[in-house]
Amino acid sequence: MIQTLYLGRVDYREGLRLQAEISALVAEGRAQNVLLLLEHPPVLTLGRNADRNNILASAELLAQRSVAVHEINRGGDVTYHGPGQLVGYPIFDLRTLRTPSGNRMGPVDFVRGMEEALIRLCDGFGVRAGRIRGLTGVWCPVDGSLLVDSEGKERKIAAIGIHVARGITSHGFAFNIKTDLRDFDLIIPCGIADHAVTSLEQEVGGSMDLPSLAAIADQTARSFGQVFGEQVLAVESLEALCAQAESAQPQFPAEDTPMQVPAEVERLMGCVERPSRA
């Protein structure tokens, strides 16, 4: 089961607090896997392995434009959140998920699943998107070319960076819908200087009127359910989610997290907390 909740515009600091609160509920088995969908005011976030030199704007300019800056524990470099962008925070217990082959889902598998869900979302709007080898995220190709090797021409439509602690994911994705792409001039997005960013609005051009952010959030949740093979249940409000969790009996899953994080996970994510046993 994936419980999904669209929150509208939420301050970034409040978004961090909500993730911590819901992560604890999921870890205790009081809540199902939860997909928070929302929008942030303008903010720059720096992942664990971020280079502050990838912020191109001065502190004075950021203050003038009311752009906050946060250092956080997800993987990846610097990214931008702002109006017109759908942000998703999947707070999932990886121990409840399986790959298509039936194996236990790991962090890298989970990221690939997120990419697939967003690729399918793009396809629903007639926008071709895919992956670039060695780069996390979702990209739109040039001239219909397959995204096998990057040539610096593909455009990033969705950024992804997660954190995993004791099997529970947090942080997630930022999908540009009607985002003002000029705001990305404040940074080198994800530290990748030779690729541009794009948005769903730019890719569809004048071919269609895009639905509201809330409607696209609903489509996104359904896409996640399809990819991860889970039923999706929309929750009416945050209060309803918390009330349901308070009445639930805690269920502690078996302690079977590996003692060491696979090297590929650390290389790709730069964000997975080494598990420990009490």
Tab-separated table of C-alpha atoms in Angstrom:
chain	number	residue	atom	x	y	z
A	1	MET	CA	0.000	0.000	0.000
A	2	ILE	CA	1.148	3.537	-0.846
A	3	GLN	CA	-0.629	6.287	1.029
A	4	THR	CA	-0.368	9.505	-0.955
A	5	LEU	CA	-0.995	13.059	0.173
A	6	TYR	CA	-0.856	16.308	-1.808
A	7	LEU	CA	0.012	19.229	0.470
A	8	GLY	CA	0.188	22.206	-1.897
A	9	ARG	CA	2.898	24.769	-1.178
A	10	VAL	CA	4.970	23.954	1.905
A	11	ASP	CA	7.969	25.753	3.389
A	12	TYR	CA	11.118	23.663	2.930
A	13	ARG	CA	11.939	23.532	6.644
A	14	GLU	CA	8.422	22.242	7.326
A	15	GLY	CA	8.933	19.658	4.601
A	16	LEU	CA	12.012	18.377	6.425
A	17	ARG	CA	10.070	18.162	9.688
A	18	LEU	CA	7.244	16.219	8.048
A	19	GLN	CA	9.670	13.750	6.514
A	20	ALA	CA	11.274	13.078	9.888
A	21	GLU	CA	7.899	12.618	11.571
A	22	ILE	CA	6.496	10.288	8.937
A	23	SER	CA	9.765	8.352	8.619
A	24	ALA	CA	9.457	7.465	12.313
A	25	LEU	CA	5.872	6.269	11.813
A	26	VAL	CA	6.833	4.114	8.821
A	27	ALA	CA	9.829	2.676	10.683
A	28	GLU	CA	7.539	1.664	13.571
A	29	GLY	CA	5.045	0.078	11.197
A	30	ARG	CA	2.344	2.575	12.222
A	31	ALA	CA	2.058	3.955	8.662
A	32	GLN	CA	2.179	2.368	5.244
A	33	ASN	CA	4.611	3.599	2.608
A	34	VAL	CA	3.824	7.306	2.208
A	35	LEU	CA	4.281	9.496	-0.869
A	36	LEU	CA	4.175	13.207	-0.014
A	37	LEU	CA	3.619	15.457	-3.030
A	38	LEU	CA	4.005	19.205	-2.751
A	39	GLU	CA	5.542	22.432	-3.995
A	40	HIS	CA	8.161	24.598	-2.283
A	41	PRO	CA	8.851	28.334	-2.269
A	42	PRO	CA	12.219	29.144	-3.930
A	43	VAL	CA	15.018	27.225	-2.205
A	44	LEU	CA	18.438	25.764	-2.994
A	45	THR	CA	19.382	22.463	-1.393
A	46	LEU	CA	22.869	21.015	-1.077
A	47	GLY	CA	23.301	17.250	-0.781
A	48	ARG	CA	26.001	15.530	1.235
A	49	ASN	CA	28.579	15.631	-1.549
A	50	ALA	CA	27.628	19.071	-2.874
A	51	ASP	CA	30.133	21.708	-3.917
A	52	ARG	CA	29.066	25.183	-2.777
A	53	ASN	CA	30.898	26.602	-5.790
A	54	ASN	CA	27.976	25.276	-7.821
A	55	ILE	CA	25.875	28.075	-6.346
A	56	LEU	CA	26.570	30.868	-8.822
A	57	ALA	CA	24.525	33.626	-7.184
A	58	SER	CA	25.875	35.761	-4.367
A	59	ALA	CA	24.351	35.615	-0.902
A	60	GLU	CA	23.073	39.137	-1.460
A	61	LEU	CA	21.252	38.173	-4.670
A	62	LEU	CA	19.716	35.107	-3.047
A	63	ALA	CA	18.476	37.225	-0.158
A	64	GLN	CA	17.120	39.837	-2.551
A	65	ARG	CA	15.139	37.126	-4.377
A	66	SER	CA	14.063	35.429	-1.108
A	67	VAL	CA	15.797	32.162	-2.020
A	68	ALA	CA	16.653	30.063	1.032
A	69	VAL	CA	19.630	27.655	1.187
A	70	HIS	CA	19.618	24.332	3.078
A	71	GLU	CA	22.316	21.700	3.551
A	72	ILE	CA	20.662	18.286	3.800
A	73	ASN	CA	21.491	14.574	3.990
A	74	ARG	CA	20.314	13.358	0.585
A	75	GLY	CA	22.656	12.304	-2.196
A	76	GLY	CA	23.566	14.577	-5.061
A	77	ASP	CA	24.809	18.112	-5.453
A	78	VAL	CA	22.920	21.412	-5.493
A	79	THR	CA	19.405	21.655	-6.848
A	80	TYR	CA	16.593	24.169	-6.993
A	81	HIS	CA	12.988	23.924	-5.804
A	82	GLY	CA	10.382	26.518	-6.574
A	83	PRO	CA	6.869	27.322	-7.767
A	84	GLY	CA	5.596	25.232	-10.657
A	85	GLN	CA	7.726	22.247	-9.678
A	86	LEU	CA	6.237	19.053	-8.253
A	87	VAL	CA	8.355	17.714	-5.399
A	88	GLY	CA	7.845	14.149	-4.224
A	89	TYR	CA	9.043	12.659	-0.948
A	90	PRO	CA	8.512	8.871	-0.997
A	91	ILE	CA	8.919	7.639	2.568
A	92	PHE	CA	9.031	3.923	1.898
A	93	ASP	CA	10.259	0.892	3.802
A	94	LEU	CA	12.440	-0.848	1.226
A	95	ARG	CA	11.926	-4.148	3.032
A	96	THR	CA	8.306	-4.129	1.834
A	97	LEU	CA	9.239	-3.800	-1.847
A	98	ARG	CA	10.410	-6.290	-4.454
A	99	THR	CA	12.069	-5.920	-7.835
A	100	PRO	CA	10.284	-7.304	-10.930
A	101	SER	CA	12.399	-10.451	-10.552
A	102	GLY	CA	11.160	-10.913	-6.984
A	103	ASN	CA	14.348	-9.916	-5.184
A	104	ARG	CA	14.512	-7.528	-2.243
A	105	MET	CA	14.597	-3.940	-3.492
A	106	GLY	CA	17.733	-1.954	-2.684
A	107	PRO	CA	18.360	1.809	-2.849
A	108	VAL	CA	19.667	1.743	-6.429
A	109	ASP	CA	16.661	-0.350	-7.545
A	110	PHE	CA	14.408	2.160	-5.816
A	111	VAL	CA	15.970	5.117	-7.628
A	112	ARG	CA	15.563	3.327	-10.949
A	113	GLY	CA	11.917	2.718	-10.078
A	114	MET	CA	11.407	6.411	-9.349
A	115	GLU	CA	12.958	7.251	-12.701
A	116	GLU	CA	10.638	4.781	-14.419
A	117	ALA	CA	7.563	6.269	-12.738
A	118	LEU	CA	8.487	9.760	-13.949
A	119	ILE	CA	9.373	8.512	-17.444
A	120	ARG	CA	5.889	7.003	-17.670
A	121	LEU	CA	4.411	10.257	-16.392
A	122	CYS	CA	6.148	12.151	-19.195
A	123	ASP	CA	4.915	9.608	-21.725
A	124	GLY	CA	1.351	10.310	-20.639
A	125	PHE	CA	1.821	13.872	-21.903
A	126	GLY	CA	3.420	12.777	-25.165
A	127	VAL	CA	6.901	13.735	-23.940
A	128	ARG	CA	9.686	11.234	-24.585
A	129	ALA	CA	12.068	10.892	-21.655
A	130	GLY	CA	14.653	8.410	-20.439
A	131	ARG	CA	17.930	7.871	-18.645
A	132	ILE	CA	21.534	8.823	-19.290
A	133	ARG	CA	24.146	6.260	-18.344
A	134	GLY	CA	25.998	7.336	-15.225
A	135	LEU	CA	23.669	10.249	-14.396
A	136	THR	CA	20.709	9.946	-12.043
A	137	GLY	CA	17.427	11.612	-13.015
A	138	VAL	CA	15.079	11.813	-15.981
A	139	TRP	CA	16.136	13.417	-19.258
A	140	CYS	CA	14.545	14.512	-22.524
A	141	PRO	CA	16.515	13.521	-25.630
A	142	VAL	CA	17.496	15.614	-28.606
A	143	ASP	CA	16.067	14.741	-32.043
A	144	GLY	CA	14.603	11.516	-30.710
A	145	SER	CA	18.015	9.977	-30.035
A	146	LEU	CA	18.273	7.158	-27.512
A	147	LEU	CA	19.709	8.131	-24.156
A	148	VAL	CA	22.626	5.749	-24.043
A	149	ASP	CA	25.661	7.994	-23.823
A	150	SER	CA	25.541	11.623	-22.787
A	151	GLU	CA	26.628	14.152	-25.393
A	152	GLY	CA	25.770	17.198	-23.299
A	153	LYS	CA	22.615	17.968	-25.285
A	154	GLU	CA	19.916	16.182	-23.313
A	155	ARG	CA	17.767	18.254	-20.960
A	156	LYS	CA	16.974	17.304	-17.379
A	157	ILE	CA	13.296	17.354	-16.516
A	158	ALA	CA	13.470	15.647	-13.114
A	159	ALA	CA	16.181	15.545	-10.457
A	160	ILE	CA	16.401	12.691	-7.947
A	161	GLY	CA	18.278	12.398	-4.674
A	162	ILE	CA	17.375	10.191	-1.722
A	163	HIS	CA	18.531	9.316	1.750
A	164	VAL	CA	18.141	5.838	3.237
A	165	ALA	CA	18.392	5.107	6.957
A	166	ARG	CA	17.667	1.597	8.284
A	167	GLY	CA	15.723	0.734	5.179
A	168	ILE	CA	13.475	3.853	5.179
A	169	THR	CA	13.785	6.304	2.300
A	170	SER	CA	13.380	10.065	2.449
A	171	HIS	CA	13.875	13.062	0.153
A	172	GLY	CA	13.049	12.125	-3.428
A	173	PHE	CA	12.447	13.927	-6.716
A	174	ALA	CA	11.807	17.354	-8.221
A	175	PHE	CA	9.817	17.302	-11.465
A	176	ASN	CA	9.715	20.533	-13.463
A	177	ILE	CA	6.193	21.243	-14.704
A	178	LYS	CA	5.675	24.996	-15.053
A	179	THR	CA	8.907	25.967	-13.337
A	180	ASP	CA	10.566	29.269	-14.248
A	181	LEU	CA	13.725	27.775	-15.738
A	182	ARG	CA	15.584	31.089	-15.369
A	183	ASP	CA	15.864	30.307	-11.656
A	184	PHE	CA	18.261	27.490	-12.510
A	185	ASP	CA	20.728	30.179	-13.588
A	186	LEU	CA	21.419	30.626	-9.873
A	187	ILE	CA	23.239	27.280	-9.798
A	188	ILE	CA	24.994	24.581	-11.786
A	189	PRO	CA	22.128	22.085	-11.469
A	190	CYS	CA	23.279	18.883	-9.759
A	191	GLY	CA	26.846	20.015	-10.525
A	192	ILE	CA	26.398	19.110	-14.214
A	193	ALA	CA	27.544	22.107	-16.210
A	194	ASP	CA	27.145	20.725	-19.732
A	195	HIS	CA	23.428	19.860	-19.607
A	196	ALA	CA	20.429	22.158	-19.625
A	197	VAL	CA	17.202	21.791	-17.674
A	198	THR	CA	13.710	21.699	-19.081
A	199	SER	CA	10.091	21.515	-17.945
A	200	LEU	CA	6.960	19.685	-18.987
A	201	GLU	CA	5.527	23.014	-20.133
A	202	GLN	CA	8.511	23.650	-22.387
A	203	GLU	CA	8.506	20.133	-23.824
A	204	VAL	CA	4.820	20.091	-24.770
A	205	GLY	CA	5.103	23.613	-26.190
A	206	GLY	CA	1.695	24.804	-27.281
A	207	SER	CA	0.395	21.319	-27.994
A	208	MET	CA	-1.755	21.140	-24.851
A	209	ASP	CA	-2.858	22.991	-21.748
A	210	LEU	CA	-1.327	21.303	-18.728
A	211	PRO	CA	-3.582	20.378	-15.811
A	212	SER	CA	-3.069	21.775	-12.327
A	213	LEU	CA	-0.183	20.715	-10.107
A	214	ALA	CA	-2.646	18.818	-7.904
A	215	ALA	CA	-3.967	16.870	-10.907
A	216	ILE	CA	-0.447	15.984	-12.042
A	217	ALA	CA	0.359	14.935	-8.482
A	218	ASP	CA	-2.539	12.470	-8.679
A	219	GLN	CA	-1.189	11.062	-11.953
A	220	THR	CA	2.268	10.796	-10.399
A	221	ALA	CA	0.937	8.769	-7.484
A	222	ARG	CA	-0.782	6.354	-9.859
A	223	SER	CA	2.446	5.970	-11.832
A	224	PHE	CA	4.329	5.127	-8.625
A	225	GLY	CA	1.706	2.516	-7.783
A	226	GLN	CA	2.083	0.894	-11.204
A	227	VAL	CA	5.882	0.781	-11.097
A	228	PHE	CA	6.193	-0.461	-7.516
A	229	GLY	CA	3.224	-2.823	-7.757
A	230	GLU	CA	1.394	-1.231	-4.846
A	231	GLN	CA	-2.186	-0.113	-4.368
A	232	VAL	CA	-2.419	3.675	-4.021
A	233	LEU	CA	-4.704	5.246	-1.441
A	234	ALA	CA	-5.172	9.020	-1.324
A	235	VAL	CA	-5.234	10.379	2.227
A	236	GLU	CA	-7.552	13.298	2.889
A	237	SER	CA	-5.187	15.300	5.087
A	238	LEU	CA	-2.021	15.169	7.137
A	239	GLU	CA	-4.170	15.108	10.269
A	240	ALA	CA	-6.005	12.027	8.990
A	241	LEU	CA	-2.701	10.284	8.264
A	242	CYS	CA	-1.350	11.019	11.748
A	243	ALA	CA	-4.615	10.038	13.454
A	244	GLN	CA	-4.593	6.708	11.636
A	245	ALA	CA	-0.969	6.152	12.661
A	246	GLU	CA	-1.682	6.928	16.308
A	247	SER	CA	-4.390	4.277	16.442
A	248	ALA	CA	-2.248	1.629	14.739
A	249	GLN	CA	-0.277	-0.966	16.679
A	250	PRO	CA	3.465	-0.688	16.053
A	251	GLN	CA	4.913	-3.502	13.963
A	252	PHE	CA	8.658	-3.836	14.084
A	253	PRO	CA	10.067	-5.602	11.012
A	254	ALA	CA	12.757	-8.240	11.370
A	255	GLU	CA	16.220	-6.748	11.716
A	256	ASP	CA	17.759	-7.934	8.481
A	257	THR	CA	19.494	-4.841	7.170
A	258	PRO	CA	22.991	-5.596	5.863
A	259	MET	CA	25.923	-4.595	8.025
A	260	GLN	CA	27.590	-2.846	5.079
A	261	VAL	CA	26.190	-0.704	2.304
A	262	PRO	CA	27.092	-1.949	-1.205
A	263	ALA	CA	29.830	0.109	-2.845
A	264	GLU	CA	27.648	0.910	-5.877
A	265	VAL	CA	25.045	2.476	-3.609
A	266	GLU	CA	27.604	4.782	-2.034
A	267	ARG	CA	29.008	5.681	-5.442
A	268	LEU	CA	25.656	6.504	-7.026
A	269	MET	CA	23.888	8.019	-4.054
A	270	GLY	CA	26.583	9.346	-1.764
A	271	CYS	CA	23.825	9.395	0.808
A	272	VAL	CA	23.113	6.006	2.356
A	273	GLU	CA	23.581	5.927	6.093
A	274	ARG	CA	25.530	2.909	7.249
A	275	PRO	CA	23.135	0.680	9.187
A	276	SER	CA	23.903	-0.280	12.738
A	277	ARG	CA	22.558	-2.842	15.146
A	278	ALA	CA	21.576	-1.940	18.680
